[in-house]
Amino acid sequence: MTAGSSVVWGRWHIRSLSQWLASPPPVVVTLTGAGVIVLGLQIVVRPLTSLLLLGIYVGISAIVSGVANVIPDGGPSRWWRWLLAAFWVFGGAVVLVWLGRSLELLPQALAVLLILGGLATLVDVVSRGRFAQRLLAACWGSAQIVFGILSLTWPDATLLAVAIAFGIRTIAFGVALFARGAREWTGPNHSLIYQKSDAESRRRRSLLADSARCAFALVLVVTASAGWWVNDWLEDGAIVVDAFYYPPADTPAGHGQLIRWDDYRGEIPEGGTVQRILYTTRDAIGGDAVASGLVIRPIDPPPGPRPVVIWNHGTTGVAQGCAPSLRNKAATEWDIPAVEEALERGWVVVASDYSGQGAPGDFPYLIGKGEARSSLDGVLAAGELDDDLVLSPDTLVWGHSQGGHAALWTTQIAEDYTPGLNILGTAALAPVTDPYALGAEFTRGDSSPELTLLIAWVLVPYADTYWDVDLRDHVARGGRVMVREMAQRCPTEPGSIVSVLTALGVGMDRPLFVGDLTAGALGNRLQENAVTGPFGTPLFVAWGADDEILPPSLQQDFVDQQCQNGEQVRMEEYPGYGHLRILQPKSQFLPALIDWSEALLGRDSGALLERDSDALLNNCPR
């Protein structure tokens, strides 16, 4: 073949390709539409089963959408369609090339594609089509933009929301292509039925199509409006941390120093008054920190120094806004068991939020020394409130769940950290005694939204506290933003719905978490925070037999070990009780808690002989 004939042959091929793109065969348009529909369905049905697979789907879908965007639909070709097609193809290629390096940018990339796709759709509103077609284009373009913006507003849900929205867009685009190809395939040149149709039937079909477009447009308007309203509702319900919790630039030296106090604005228990306090403490690794909490005292206490009950709260989330003192009922019997009974007896209750909740800082979730230092320093700070409140060194320590872990650690370190306090005993309700064993249970357990959130709540504080714990070792690439954002919401705020939905979206095959939670540095740190003792003072460990959060076997193992160590342990298991029931009003445990506490205070004062209280304080097998 000569050079001249090669040029002619090449020009013929280019011209043929141009003609093919300008008027592709109906079968090609139909099959392309079917392929785009399949890709969209894969994204919508299982959006986060595999983050890597989602990236591949999205990359291919973007490229196919870009190519399909320039397939003509009977109107003149427009330059912006080619520009948008080039952008889609380029974006899809970038997603595919960069999958191995950064899935973290995938949510933002998808949101941008949605917004740009919506803008391109809006261009069609002013360019062509009947009223119904323009109305649908306007609603569809606006909805894409709204969904893109909302997705960027909620970073952890962005991947889930944008994936689904992007999948729906892909399905809609594929349906349009498929319908166009089917019409051409079975159109006037291919079907005797259509050849025999008259103007009236065509008018009816056109009216039916317009009605469908208007109905779909209405659905889009309602959906986008509802999404925007939900966004406003979620943001309005977010917990606000007020200025009280932010310490001044210069804080008092040392730990347990009162920075400020004011009256608590929530519900007040009967017979008591409540102040919230901000004070200095030490964090889990010994650095300076600030903590907040509540001091609940009797209105008319008996004369003399008042015994103290340290209350350690259970899991309320791990974000700054999850502090109990920010909630309205934090000082009531629904949050602190038997608080009114304690006030009747003249006891003062000090309830720390722990550092990092309320006050800024790293929250020591299931990190023993960080929890315990906050609790002990709360008592020291409460002693500085005013001259009318005189605290006795005699102190009882109570706690539930995470707070049970904190309570047991409080007793372990009190002698060295706050030698002026006299810890008489520790009541731990459904306590986490071994974070390592609990992590092993999490790893073996079936995937669920609750489990996803709990793992996130453990991973983020441990990674923030310990230099050798890295989220990248335990969270799939592309999932770290989601995990951190889930850890920034509290169960009591409306925004937690987003975290739950995200957890549902990733819960099927647990794609967020990789590896063993008990392996490597994380496993070592979890072991460091197990409760081992010694205690030297009585323990009261109680739990529900039907605890749905913590396996009762872990509680029993802890009790058995402490009995073997020679500790005084009273153990009670309550049939039919779940994780929370044990501390709520009318629980059978509450009278036992008060009797046990009174026995300790009576024995310490000499009012009760040790032989009289032994059966009440110790039921270890002999």
XYZ file of C-alpha atoms in Angstrom:
622
model
C 0.000 0.000 0.000
C 1.420 3.395 -1.044
C 1.758 6.360 1.260
C -1.025 8.159 -0.593
C -3.401 5.237 -0.337
C -2.569 4.934 3.379
C -3.593 8.541 3.924
C -6.843 8.001 2.040
C -7.489 4.812 4.020
C -6.844 6.675 7.280
C -9.134 9.553 6.281
C -11.868 7.077 5.352
C -11.612 5.434 8.782
C -11.778 8.782 10.597
C -14.771 9.841 8.520
C -16.464 6.494 9.150
C -15.838 6.758 12.896
C -17.239 10.301 12.938
C -20.328 9.154 11.065
C -20.750 6.204 13.446
C -20.518 8.504 16.496
C -22.919 10.958 14.904
C -25.486 8.239 14.249
C -24.695 5.058 16.198
C -26.725 1.943 15.473
C -29.783 1.587 17.750
C -28.457 -1.674 19.126
C -25.303 0.100 20.327
C -27.332 2.812 22.094
C -29.608 0.195 23.676
C -26.758 -1.993 24.896
C -24.862 1.040 26.198
C -27.945 2.083 28.139
C -28.325 -1.417 29.571
C -24.680 -1.424 30.635
C -25.024 1.943 32.361
C -28.148 0.680 34.181
C -26.270 -2.374 35.450
C -23.407 -0.218 36.731
C -25.848 2.079 38.519
C -27.672 -0.830 40.125
C -24.403 -2.276 41.417
C -23.625 1.021 43.149
C -27.095 1.532 44.626
C -27.723 -2.016 45.846
C -24.353 -2.522 47.544
C -22.748 0.919 47.735
C -20.058 0.190 50.328
C -19.682 -3.567 50.377
C -16.245 -2.981 48.911
C -14.737 0.487 48.807
C -12.311 -0.634 46.125
C -15.098 -2.171 44.035
C -17.139 1.003 44.413
C -14.228 3.015 43.077
C -13.945 0.711 40.072
C -17.692 0.938 39.422
C -17.619 4.709 39.674
C -14.580 5.077 37.436
C -16.058 2.883 34.715
C -19.480 4.490 35.100
C -18.008 7.976 34.724
C -16.163 6.990 31.551
C -19.205 5.291 30.035
C -21.393 8.253 30.985
C -18.929 10.607 29.350
C -18.904 8.655 26.110
C -22.666 8.231 26.145
C -23.135 11.946 26.775
C -22.053 12.764 23.213
C -24.300 10.187 21.538
C -26.769 12.470 19.756
C -30.467 12.301 20.530
C -31.777 14.007 17.440
C -30.728 17.558 18.301
C -27.638 19.472 17.216
C -24.354 18.672 18.931
C -23.257 21.270 21.473
C -19.762 22.141 22.570
C -20.495 21.902 26.286
C -21.613 18.302 25.863
C -18.186 17.445 24.469
C -16.516 19.413 27.275
C -18.601 17.668 29.925
C -17.957 14.305 28.284
C -14.227 14.969 28.384
C -14.481 15.876 32.062
C -16.431 12.700 32.884
C -13.943 10.516 31.020
C -10.988 12.287 32.638
C -12.597 12.049 36.099
C -13.306 8.345 35.661
C -9.754 7.692 34.538
C -8.343 9.597 37.532
C -10.523 7.590 39.924
C -9.312 4.317 38.420
C -5.646 5.341 38.354
C -5.628 6.722 41.906
C -7.639 3.965 43.584
C -4.557 2.435 45.117
C -3.341 5.730 46.543
C -6.260 7.736 47.796
C -9.825 6.572 48.193
C -10.220 9.395 50.699
C -10.917 11.818 47.835
C -13.582 9.618 46.261
C -16.547 11.192 48.114
C -15.530 14.697 47.139
C -14.892 13.635 43.551
C -18.314 12.047 43.294
C -20.018 15.096 44.788
C -18.276 17.381 42.295
C -19.351 15.138 39.423
C -22.934 15.314 40.660
C -22.860 19.098 40.891
C -21.305 19.506 37.457
C -23.728 16.993 35.998
C -26.572 18.986 37.500
C -25.260 22.240 36.016
C -24.964 20.629 32.598
C -28.534 19.375 32.857
C -29.723 22.889 33.688
C -28.149 24.149 30.470
C -30.582 21.952 28.558
C -33.485 23.782 30.211
C -32.896 26.909 28.122
C -31.816 25.161 24.967
C -34.555 22.868 23.721
C -37.527 20.603 24.336
C -41.144 20.929 25.264
C -42.280 22.327 28.596
C -42.389 18.919 30.328
C -38.891 18.077 29.112
C -37.544 21.378 30.352
C -39.328 21.031 33.672
C -37.865 17.585 34.220
C -34.385 18.786 33.231
C -34.652 21.710 35.662
C -35.758 19.482 38.545
C -33.235 16.755 37.781
C -30.344 19.198 37.481
C -31.320 21.022 40.667
C -31.717 17.761 42.574
C -28.234 16.614 41.561
C -26.764 19.885 42.807
C -28.674 19.694 46.094
C -27.593 16.090 46.689
C -23.989 16.975 45.925
C -23.990 19.871 48.396
C -25.734 17.855 51.119
C -23.268 15.027 50.667
C -20.345 17.355 51.267
C -22.072 18.667 54.408
C -21.911 15.239 56.085
C -18.418 13.866 55.379
C -18.887 10.386 56.843
C -22.157 9.876 54.982
C -20.796 11.479 51.823
C -19.497 8.238 50.401
C -22.740 6.435 51.142
C -25.087 9.251 50.074
C -23.134 10.237 46.995
C -22.669 6.627 45.960
C -26.414 6.062 46.072
C -27.206 9.403 44.409
C -24.527 8.791 41.817
C -25.914 5.311 41.230
C -29.442 6.672 40.791
C -28.132 9.239 38.340
C -26.335 6.509 36.437
C -29.504 4.390 36.324
C -31.580 7.343 35.088
C -29.026 8.111 32.410
C -28.938 4.474 31.357
C -32.734 4.278 31.211
C -32.809 7.321 28.946
C -30.239 5.765 26.615
C -31.987 2.413 26.642
C -35.351 4.012 25.871
C -33.865 6.057 23.027
C -32.201 3.024 21.508
C -35.372 0.967 21.878
C -37.415 3.680 20.156
C -35.004 3.832 17.241
C -34.781 0.067 17.056
C -38.545 -0.363 16.928
C -39.257 2.982 15.283
C -41.004 3.780 11.989
C -38.220 2.241 9.914
C -38.322 -1.053 11.792
C -41.889 -1.676 12.852
C -45.112 -2.054 10.832
C -47.050 -1.227 13.972
C -45.551 2.239 14.183
C -45.929 2.689 10.422
C -49.686 2.260 10.826
C -49.945 4.599 13.836
C -51.688 7.886 13.239
C -51.180 11.386 14.599
C -53.723 10.821 17.381
C -51.861 7.848 18.830
C -48.597 9.737 18.635
C -50.202 12.647 20.436
C -51.441 10.318 23.202
C -48.006 8.784 23.622
C -46.493 12.243 23.801
C -49.039 13.309 26.423
C -48.365 10.183 28.452
C -44.606 10.799 28.273
C -45.066 14.416 29.360
C -47.237 13.337 32.286
C -44.575 10.857 33.386
C -41.893 13.550 33.138
C -43.958 15.957 35.264
C -44.629 13.270 37.885
C -40.952 12.380 38.091
C -40.087 16.079 38.343
C -42.468 16.385 41.302
C -40.813 13.422 42.998
C -37.406 15.045 42.527
C -38.607 18.352 43.982
C -40.121 16.641 47.023
C -37.022 14.483 47.582
C -34.555 17.359 47.292
C -36.695 19.588 49.527
C -37.005 16.851 52.126
C -33.252 16.314 52.072
C -32.614 20.011 52.633
C -35.172 20.124 55.472
C -33.599 17.084 57.135
C -30.187 18.727 56.841
C -31.472 21.837 58.664
C -33.144 19.678 61.329
C -29.969 17.694 61.957
C -27.836 20.814 62.205
C -30.299 22.578 64.530
C -30.294 19.554 66.858
C -26.513 19.446 67.210
C -25.226 19.895 70.766
C -23.613 23.280 71.381
C -20.614 23.464 73.704
C -20.848 26.886 75.348
C -18.011 29.164 76.412
C -17.962 27.794 79.979
C -16.097 24.700 78.831
C -13.206 26.500 77.134
C -10.403 27.234 79.613
C -8.502 30.526 79.734
C -5.016 30.762 78.326
C -3.519 30.604 81.821
C -4.839 27.775 83.976
C -3.817 27.036 87.578
C -0.727 24.904 88.013
C -1.147 21.333 89.160
C -4.053 18.927 88.860
C -7.388 19.114 90.638
C -7.458 22.936 90.606
C -10.816 24.660 90.125
C -10.877 26.989 87.112
C -14.505 28.145 87.256
C -17.995 27.051 88.231
C -21.581 28.081 87.650
C -25.080 26.769 88.217
C -26.198 23.777 86.182
C -29.135 24.634 83.907
C -30.704 21.198 83.585
C -33.115 19.312 85.816
C -32.226 19.270 89.503
C -32.782 16.141 91.603
C -35.146 16.450 94.544
C -33.392 17.645 97.671
C -30.255 18.813 95.876
C -28.432 21.641 94.162
C -26.124 21.227 91.174
C -23.108 23.177 89.955
C -20.955 22.469 86.962
C -17.207 22.848 87.337
C -14.177 23.233 85.079
C -10.848 22.115 86.523
C -7.309 20.993 85.754
C -6.335 17.356 85.470
C -3.873 15.032 83.759
C -4.546 13.129 80.570
C -3.873 9.449 79.909
C -0.169 9.966 79.205
C 0.399 12.443 82.045
C 0.106 15.747 80.182
C -1.789 18.804 81.361
C -5.506 18.668 80.561
C -8.812 20.244 81.521
C -12.015 18.452 82.500
C -15.565 19.403 83.394
C -18.219 17.826 85.563
C -21.112 18.230 87.982
C -21.152 18.590 91.760
C -24.494 17.502 93.261
C -24.991 18.238 96.939
C -27.826 18.221 99.473
C -29.769 21.435 100.003
C -29.626 21.087 103.784
C -26.826 18.635 104.618
C -26.110 17.386 108.143
C -23.284 19.150 109.966
C -19.703 18.102 109.413
C -17.712 16.962 106.368
C -19.764 15.161 103.758
C -18.883 11.744 102.309
C -18.329 11.769 98.541
C -19.643 9.497 95.831
C -17.641 9.625 92.604
C -19.957 8.808 89.705
C -18.316 7.590 86.481
C -20.705 7.781 83.540
C -21.074 5.135 80.855
C -20.648 5.552 77.130
C -22.217 8.733 75.772
C -20.093 8.924 72.618
C -16.504 10.126 72.345
C -16.861 13.675 70.972
C -16.499 16.906 72.931
C -20.228 17.617 72.724
C -21.139 14.268 74.303
C -20.401 15.439 77.861
C -23.207 14.467 80.263
C -23.135 17.934 81.876
C -24.355 19.357 78.549
C -27.539 17.307 78.788
C -30.697 18.291 80.595
C -31.113 15.153 82.757
C -27.468 14.470 83.638
C -28.051 15.010 87.378
C -31.255 12.969 87.653
C -31.910 9.366 88.631
C -32.102 8.458 84.935
C -28.369 9.164 84.548
C -26.991 8.631 88.058
C -28.416 5.644 89.957
C -29.873 6.338 93.409
C -28.750 9.980 93.306
C -31.747 11.153 95.369
C -31.155 8.440 97.970
C -27.535 9.611 98.214
C -28.661 13.219 98.749
C -31.113 12.129 101.480
C -28.169 10.656 103.374
C -26.121 13.831 103.039
C -23.656 12.508 100.500
C -22.116 14.702 97.786
C -21.976 13.278 94.259
C -19.161 14.366 91.934
C -19.719 13.335 88.304
C -16.858 14.034 85.923
C -17.330 14.294 82.170
C -13.700 13.081 81.800
C -11.217 15.184 79.857
C -12.047 15.670 76.196
C -15.797 15.797 76.778
C -17.146 19.246 77.497
C -13.638 20.687 77.745
C -11.461 20.312 74.632
C -8.845 17.580 74.462
C -8.461 13.875 73.763
C -11.186 11.735 75.289
C -9.822 8.686 77.173
C -12.423 6.132 76.105
C -11.595 2.880 77.918
C -8.173 4.337 78.724
C -7.928 3.774 82.451
C -5.517 6.395 83.760
C -7.125 9.173 81.726
C -10.603 8.339 83.022
C -9.494 7.868 86.624
C -7.433 11.059 86.861
C -10.392 13.124 85.642
C -12.655 11.548 88.280
C -10.248 11.976 91.185
C -9.373 15.550 90.242
C -13.081 16.372 90.106
C -13.294 15.668 93.840
C -10.286 17.881 94.593
C -11.789 20.706 92.529
C -15.206 20.309 94.187
C -13.522 20.876 97.552
C -12.609 24.404 96.412
C -16.167 25.503 95.582
C -16.924 27.458 98.784
C -16.540 27.385 102.536
C -20.029 25.947 103.064
C -19.114 22.662 101.377
C -16.677 20.582 103.379
C -15.877 17.213 101.870
C -14.860 14.218 103.907
C -11.919 12.170 102.666
C -14.229 9.133 102.823
C -15.078 8.354 99.218
C -17.157 5.751 97.385
C -16.637 5.100 93.687
C -19.554 4.111 91.428
C -19.608 3.584 87.662
C -21.475 1.888 84.826
C -20.125 0.244 81.637
C -17.263 2.471 80.477
C -17.750 4.175 83.843
C -17.319 0.808 85.551
C -13.922 0.575 83.870
C -13.190 4.142 85.023
C -14.371 3.388 88.579
C -12.118 0.359 88.955
C -9.143 2.294 87.569
C -9.977 5.179 89.905
C -9.530 2.892 92.885
C -6.353 1.352 91.418
C -4.484 4.660 91.139
C -6.086 6.728 93.947
C -3.512 5.944 96.637
C -0.653 7.284 94.522
C -2.473 10.015 92.579
C -4.669 11.526 95.325
C -3.374 10.183 98.652
C -5.655 12.545 100.591
C -8.765 10.609 99.524
C -9.844 7.542 101.440
C -11.447 5.155 98.938
C -13.803 2.892 100.891
C -15.106 0.732 98.038
C -15.999 0.521 94.368
C -19.352 -0.388 92.796
C -18.985 -1.356 89.139
C -22.209 -1.885 87.179
C -21.742 -4.007 84.033
C -18.139 -2.801 83.819
C -15.724 -3.146 80.941
C -12.909 -4.881 82.775
C -10.788 -6.105 79.869
C -10.801 -3.971 76.681
C -8.578 -6.552 74.978
C -11.081 -9.378 75.565
C -13.885 -7.067 74.477
C -11.987 -6.252 71.286
C -11.689 -9.964 70.587
C -15.460 -10.285 71.033
C -15.967 -7.391 68.614
C -13.757 -9.071 66.030
C -15.618 -12.374 66.304
C -19.084 -10.813 66.448
C -21.482 -10.481 63.559
C -21.408 -7.143 61.793
C -24.049 -4.623 62.919
C -24.470 -0.833 63.039
C -23.963 -0.850 66.813
C -20.746 -2.811 66.475
C -19.484 -0.500 63.731
C -20.034 2.538 65.958
C -18.462 0.900 69.011
C -15.342 -0.040 67.067
C -15.079 3.529 65.760
C -15.449 4.864 69.310
C -12.566 2.681 70.487
C -10.246 3.192 67.524
C -10.344 6.993 67.297
C -9.509 7.778 70.981
C -6.775 5.142 71.051
C -5.250 6.524 67.850
C -5.443 10.082 69.219
C -3.908 9.103 72.561
C -1.152 6.651 71.666
C 1.583 7.450 69.161
C 1.939 3.838 68.038
C -1.762 3.214 67.233
C -2.527 4.191 63.645
C -5.998 4.166 62.085
C -4.439 3.111 58.798
C -3.609 -0.267 60.309
C -7.250 -1.000 61.109
C -9.459 1.045 58.764
C -9.812 0.397 55.042
C -8.409 2.994 52.678
C -11.136 5.513 52.004
C -12.907 4.784 55.296
C -10.862 6.843 57.751
C -12.878 10.019 57.177
C -16.080 8.060 57.767
C -14.776 6.521 60.985
C -13.627 9.855 62.380
C -16.874 11.578 61.490
C -18.931 8.803 63.106
C -16.877 9.418 66.247
C -17.773 13.123 66.207
C -21.479 12.653 66.917
C -23.291 11.765 70.108
C -26.082 9.175 70.399
C -28.414 11.797 71.882
C -28.263 14.287 68.974
C -30.298 13.960 65.754
C -27.114 13.842 63.690
C -26.468 10.379 65.104
C -29.018 9.178 62.543
C -26.402 9.889 59.885
C -23.874 7.762 61.760
C -26.376 4.919 62.098
C -27.258 5.075 58.388
C -23.576 5.114 57.516
C -22.989 2.147 59.806
C -25.883 0.337 58.129
C -24.393 1.091 54.735
C -21.026 -0.382 55.656
C -22.254 -3.133 57.940
C -22.961 -5.926 55.475
C -19.413 -7.192 55.030
C -17.656 -4.827 57.457
C -15.511 -3.227 54.749
C -14.423 -0.345 56.993
C -12.274 -2.373 59.356
C -9.387 -4.573 58.351
C -7.180 -6.888 60.318
C -7.462 -7.985 63.935
C -8.399 -5.343 66.507
C -6.364 -7.193 69.113
C -3.180 -7.362 67.032
C -0.130 -5.115 67.047
C 0.128 -1.844 68.940
C -3.632 -1.544 69.419
C -3.794 -4.962 71.048
C -0.905 -4.079 73.366
C -2.589 -0.833 74.398
C -5.894 -2.584 75.017
C -4.085 -5.034 77.297
C -2.457 -2.153 79.178
C -5.899 -0.837 80.050
C -7.291 -4.049 81.483
C -8.387 -3.817 85.130
C -6.118 -5.996 87.234
C -5.986 -4.476 90.735
C -4.948 -4.709 93.485
C -7.781 -2.807 95.142
C -7.531 -3.477 98.859
C -11.099 -2.258 99.430
C -14.426 -3.992 98.769
C -15.821 -4.357 95.255
C -19.474 -4.640 94.268
C -19.784 -5.984 90.719
C -23.285 -6.343 89.259
C -24.613 -6.993 85.786
C -27.672 -8.127 83.893
C -27.873 -11.737 82.797
C -29.275 -10.574 79.440
C -26.700 -7.857 78.770
C -26.787 -7.258 75.018
C -23.598 -5.148 74.913
C -21.065 -6.845 77.191
C -20.900 -10.636 77.464
C -21.792 -11.634 81.059
C -19.021 -14.216 80.896
C -16.448 -11.399 80.947
C -17.957 -10.055 84.184
C -17.897 -13.491 85.777
C -14.281 -14.040 84.737
C -13.288 -10.767 86.392
C -15.104 -11.616 89.622
C -13.563 -15.091 89.748
C -10.080 -13.658 89.270
C -10.504 -11.028 91.994
C -11.842 -13.635 94.409
C -8.754 -15.746 93.702
C -6.615 -12.663 94.378
C -8.130 -12.396 97.856
C -10.171 -9.224 97.215
C -13.497 -8.648 98.983
C -16.053 -8.986 96.204
C -19.803 -8.946 96.255
C -21.243 -10.246 92.990
C -24.849 -9.997 91.788
C -26.303 -11.091 88.440
C -29.858 -9.950 87.684
C -31.954 -12.234 85.454
C -33.862 -10.487 82.696
C -31.808 -7.291 82.963
C -30.059 -5.804 79.942
C -27.126 -3.428 79.837
C -29.015 -0.285 80.930
C -31.816 -1.722 83.056
C -29.530 -2.333 86.004
C -29.027 1.372 86.771
C -32.457 2.749 85.888
C -35.103 3.715 88.481
C -36.808 0.786 90.243
C -33.922 -1.549 89.441
C -33.489 -4.267 92.071
C -29.840 -3.316 92.224
C -30.382 0.190 93.634
C -31.413 -0.765 97.213
C -28.495 -3.184 97.304
C -26.141 -0.408 96.190
C -27.323 1.923 98.961
C -27.124 -0.802 101.631
C -23.616 -1.735 100.497
C -22.498 1.908 100.512
C -23.978 2.551 103.970
C -22.247 -0.555 105.281
C -18.882 0.755 104.092
C -19.421 4.201 105.573
C -20.692 2.667 108.808
C -17.767 0.289 109.073
C -15.304 3.100 108.443
C -16.864 5.184 111.229
C -16.943 2.277 113.636
C -20.732 2.163 113.719
C -20.799 -1.271 112.120
C -18.572 -4.116 113.149
C -16.657 -5.847 110.385
C -18.171 -9.225 111.254
C -21.654 -7.728 110.796
C -20.855 -6.320 107.379
C -18.784 -9.176 105.989
C -21.730 -11.050 104.474
C -23.006 -7.853 102.883
C -19.649 -6.965 101.358
C -18.247 -10.311 100.279
C -19.878 -13.359 98.700
C -16.810 -14.888 97.077
C -16.932 -18.689 97.225
C -14.874 -20.015 100.104
